[in-house]
Coordinates of N, CA, C and O in Angstrom, one line a residue:
A1 N 51.8 76.6 113.2 CA 51.8 77.4 112.0 C 50.4 77.5 111.5 O 50.0 78.6 111.0
F2 N 49.6 76.4 111.5 CA 48.2 76.5 111.0 C 47.4 77.6 111.6 O 46.8 78.5 111.0
V3 N 47.3 77.6 113.0 CA 46.5 78.6 113.7 C 47.0 80.0 113.5 O 46.3 80.9 113.4
A4 N 48.4 80.2 113.4 CA 48.9 81.5 113.3 C 48.8 82.0 111.9 O 48.5 83.2 111.7
D5 N 49.0 81.2 110.9 CA 49.1 81.7 109.5 C 48.1 81.1 108.5 O 47.7 81.7 107.5
G6 N 47.8 79.8 108.7 CA 47.0 79.1 107.7 C 45.5 79.0 107.9 O 44.7 78.6 107.1
D7 N 45.1 79.5 109.1 CA 43.7 79.3 109.5 C 42.8 80.4 108.9 O 43.0 81.6 109.3
A8 N 41.9 80.1 108.0 CA 41.1 81.1 107.4 C 40.0 81.7 108.4 O 39.5 82.7 108.1
Y9 N 39.8 81.0 109.5 CA 38.8 81.5 110.4 C 39.3 82.7 111.2 O 38.6 83.6 111.5
Q10 N 40.6 82.7 111.6 CA 41.3 83.8 112.2 C 40.5 84.3 113.4 O 39.9 85.4 113.4
I11 N 40.5 83.6 114.5 CA 40.0 84.1 115.8 C 40.8 85.3 116.3 O 42.0 85.2 116.3
E12 N 40.1 86.3 116.6 CA 40.8 87.5 117.1 C 41.3 87.2 118.5 O 40.5 86.7 119.4
L13 N 42.6 87.3 118.7 CA 43.2 87.0 120.0 C 42.9 88.1 121.0 O 43.4 89.2 120.9
S14 N 42.0 87.8 122.0 CA 41.6 88.8 123.0 C 41.4 88.0 124.3 O 41.3 86.8 124.3
E15 N 41.2 88.7 125.4 CA 41.0 88.0 126.6 C 39.7 87.2 126.6 O 39.7 86.1 127.1
E16 N 38.7 87.7 126.0 CA 37.4 87.0 125.9 C 37.5 85.8 125.0 O 36.7 84.9 125.1
N17 N 38.3 85.8 124.0 CA 38.4 84.7 123.0 C 39.6 83.7 123.3 O 39.8 82.8 122.6
A18 N 40.3 84.0 124.4 CA 41.5 83.2 124.7 C 41.2 81.7 124.8 O 41.9 80.8 124.3
A19 N 40.2 81.3 125.5 CA 39.8 79.9 125.7 C 39.5 79.2 124.4 O 39.9 78.1 124.1
K20 N 38.7 79.9 123.5 CA 38.4 79.4 122.2 C 39.6 79.2 121.3 O 39.7 78.3 120.6
F21 N 40.5 80.2 121.4 CA 41.8 80.1 120.7 C 42.6 78.9 121.1 O 43.1 78.1 120.2
V22 N 42.7 78.7 122.4 CA 43.4 77.5 122.9 C 42.7 76.2 122.5 O 43.4 75.3 122.1
E23 N 41.4 76.2 122.5 CA 40.7 75.0 122.1 C 41.0 74.6 120.6 O 41.3 73.5 120.3
R24 N 40.9 75.7 119.8 CA 41.2 75.5 118.4 C 42.6 75.0 118.2 O 42.9 74.1 117.4
Y25 N 43.5 75.6 118.9 CA 44.9 75.2 118.8 C 45.1 73.7 119.2 O 45.8 72.9 118.5
V26 N 44.5 73.3 120.4 CA 44.7 71.9 120.8 C 44.0 71.0 119.9 O 44.6 69.9 119.6
L27 N 42.9 71.3 119.4 CA 42.2 70.4 118.4 C 43.1 70.2 117.1 O 43.1 69.2 116.5
T28 N 43.7 71.3 116.7 CA 44.6 71.2 115.6 C 45.8 70.3 115.9 O 46.2 69.5 115.0
L29 N 46.4 70.4 117.1 CA 47.5 69.5 117.5 C 47.0 68.1 117.5 O 47.7 67.2 117.0
L30 N 45.8 67.8 118.0 CA 45.3 66.5 118.0 C 45.1 65.9 116.6 O 45.4 64.8 116.3
Y31 N 44.6 66.8 115.7 CA 44.3 66.4 114.3 C 45.7 65.9 113.7 O 45.7 64.8 113.1
Y32 N 46.7 66.6 113.9 CA 48.0 66.2 113.3 C 48.6 65.0 114.0 O 49.2 64.1 113.4
Q33 N 48.5 65.0 115.3 CA 49.0 63.9 116.1 C 48.4 62.6 115.7 O 49.0 61.5 115.7
F34 N 47.1 62.6 115.5 CA 46.3 61.4 115.1 C 46.2 61.2 113.6 O 45.3 60.6 113.1
K35 N 47.1 61.8 112.9 CA 47.3 61.6 111.4 C 46.0 62.0 110.6 O 45.5 61.3 109.7
G36 N 45.4 63.2 111.0 CA 44.2 63.7 110.4 C 44.2 63.7 108.9 O 43.2 63.4 108.3
P37 N 45.3 64.1 108.3 CA 45.3 64.1 106.8 C 45.1 62.7 106.2 O 44.7 62.7 105.0
E38 N 45.2 61.7 106.9 CA 45.0 60.3 106.4 C 43.6 59.8 106.8 O 43.3 58.7 106.4
W39 N 42.8 60.6 107.5 CA 41.5 60.1 107.9 C 40.6 59.9 106.7 O 40.7 60.7 105.7
T40 N 39.7 58.9 106.7 CA 38.7 58.7 105.7 C 37.8 59.9 105.6 O 37.4 60.4 104.5
Y41 N 37.3 60.4 106.8 CA 36.4 61.5 106.9 C 37.1 62.6 107.8 O 37.5 62.3 108.9
N42 N 37.3 63.8 107.2 CA 38.1 64.8 108.0 C 37.2 65.6 109.0 O 37.7 66.4 109.8
M43 N 35.9 65.4 108.9 CA 34.9 66.0 109.8 C 35.0 67.5 109.8 O 34.8 68.1 110.9
K44 N 35.5 68.1 108.8 CA 35.6 69.5 108.6 C 36.8 70.1 109.5 O 36.8 71.3 109.7
F45 N 37.6 69.3 110.0 CA 38.8 69.8 110.8 C 39.6 70.7 109.9 O 39.8 70.4 108.7
L46 N 40.1 71.7 110.5 CA 40.9 72.8 109.9 C 40.2 73.6 108.8 O 40.8 74.3 108.0
S47 N 38.9 73.5 108.8 CA 38.1 74.3 107.9 C 38.0 75.7 108.4 O 38.4 76.0 109.5
D48 N 37.4 76.6 107.6 CA 37.3 78.0 108.0 C 36.0 78.2 108.8 O 35.6 79.3 109.0
R49 N 35.5 77.1 109.4 CA 34.3 77.2 110.3 C 34.8 77.3 111.7 O 35.9 76.9 112.0
D50 N 33.9 77.7 112.6 CA 34.2 77.7 114.0 C 34.5 76.2 114.4 O 33.9 75.3 113.8
H51 N 35.4 76.0 115.3 CA 35.8 74.6 115.6 C 34.7 73.8 116.2 O 34.7 72.6 116.2
C52 N 33.6 74.4 116.7 CA 32.5 73.7 117.2 C 31.7 73.1 116.0 O 30.8 72.2 116.2
E53 N 32.0 73.4 114.8 CA 31.4 72.8 113.6 C 32.3 71.8 112.9 O 31.9 71.3 111.9
W54 N 33.4 71.4 113.6 CA 34.2 70.4 113.0 C 33.7 69.1 113.4 O 34.2 68.3 114.2
R55 N 32.6 68.7 112.7 CA 32.0 67.4 112.9 C 31.1 67.0 111.7 O 30.8 67.8 110.9
D56 N 30.8 65.7 111.7 CA 29.9 65.2 110.7 C 28.9 64.3 111.3 O 29.1 63.7 112.4
T57 N 27.8 64.1 110.7 CA 26.8 63.2 111.1 C 26.7 62.0 110.1 O 26.7 62.2 108.9
F58 N 26.7 60.8 110.6 CA 26.6 59.6 109.8 C 25.4 58.8 110.2 O 25.0 58.8 111.4
E59 N 24.9 58.1 109.2 CA 23.8 57.1 109.5 C 24.3 55.7 109.3 O 24.9 55.4 108.3
T60 N 24.1 54.9 110.3 CA 24.5 53.5 110.3 C 23.5 52.7 109.4 O 22.4 53.2 109.1
P61 N 23.9 51.5 108.9 CA 23.0 50.7 108.1 C 21.7 50.4 108.9 O 20.7 50.2 108.2
S62 N 21.8 50.4 110.2 CA 20.5 50.1 111.0 C 19.7 51.3 111.2 O 18.6 51.3 111.8
G63 N 20.1 52.5 110.7 CA 19.3 53.7 110.8 C 19.7 54.6 112.0 O 19.1 55.7 112.1
D64 N 20.7 54.2 112.8 CA 21.1 55.1 113.9 C 21.9 56.2 113.4 O 22.6 56.1 112.3
T65 N 21.8 57.4 114.0 CA 22.6 58.5 113.7 C 23.8 58.7 114.6 O 23.6 58.6 115.9
L66 N 25.0 58.8 114.1 CA 26.2 59.0 114.9 C 26.8 60.4 114.6 O 26.9 60.8 113.4
R67 N 27.2 61.1 115.6 CA 27.9 62.4 115.5 C 29.3 62.1 115.8 O 29.7 61.6 116.8
K68 N 30.2 62.5 114.8 CA 31.6 62.3 115.0 C 32.3 63.7 114.9 O 31.9 64.5 114.0
G69 N 33.3 63.9 115.7 CA 34.0 65.1 115.7 C 33.9 65.9 117.0 O 33.8 65.3 118.1
V70 N 33.8 67.2 116.9 CA 33.8 68.1 118.1 C 32.4 68.4 118.5 O 31.5 68.7 117.6
V71 N 32.1 68.3 119.8 CA 30.8 68.6 120.3 C 31.0 69.7 121.3 O 31.8 69.6 122.2
C72 N 30.2 70.8 121.2 CA 30.4 71.9 122.1 C 29.1 72.1 122.8 O 28.0 71.7 122.4
N73 N 29.2 72.8 124.0 CA 27.9 73.2 124.7 C 27.3 74.4 124.1 O 27.8 75.0 123.1
E74 N 26.2 74.9 124.7 CA 25.5 76.1 124.2 C 26.3 77.3 124.3 O 26.1 78.3 123.6
D75 N 27.4 77.4 125.1 CA 28.3 78.5 125.2 C 29.4 78.5 124.2 O 30.2 79.4 124.2
G76 N 29.5 77.4 123.4 CA 30.5 77.4 122.4 C 31.8 76.8 122.8 O 32.8 77.1 122.2
Y77 N 31.8 76.0 123.9 CA 33.1 75.4 124.4 C 33.0 73.9 124.2 O 32.0 73.3 124.4
V78 N 34.2 73.3 123.9 CA 34.2 71.9 123.6 C 33.9 71.1 124.9 O 34.5 71.4 126.0
V79 N 33.0 70.1 124.8 CA 32.7 69.2 125.9 C 32.9 67.8 125.5 O 32.9 66.9 126.4
E80 N 33.1 67.5 124.2 CA 33.3 66.1 123.8 C 34.1 66.1 122.5 O 33.9 67.0 121.6
L81 N 34.9 65.1 122.3 CA 35.6 64.9 121.1 C 35.5 63.4 120.7 O 35.9 62.5 121.5
N82 N 34.8 63.1 119.6 CA 34.5 61.7 119.2 C 35.2 61.5 117.8 O 34.7 62.0 116.9
L83 N 36.3 60.8 117.8 CA 37.0 60.5 116.6 C 36.7 59.1 116.0 O 37.3 58.7 115.0
G84 N 35.8 58.4 116.7 CA 35.3 57.1 116.2 C 35.9 55.9 116.7 O 35.2 55.0 117.0
K85 N 37.2 55.8 116.8 CA 37.8 54.5 117.3 C 38.2 54.6 118.7 O 38.8 55.5 119.2

């Protein structure tokens, strides 16, 4: 229902966008399956941004930088999903 009606990003469903539509749909399913509404940090999941921007950067107490969420390649396709645990 989110991807069909509630998604403010509204990917146009076409042959060239089919893979990105499926990625967004699967990421949405994972979000709900892993209790995303209960996460401490939602990493911009289900926002009106491209799903490649569903991520946050955190700095550890030791100064290391951690990227959590969706990681895409330069073509805009998901290559990694890091939810932390």
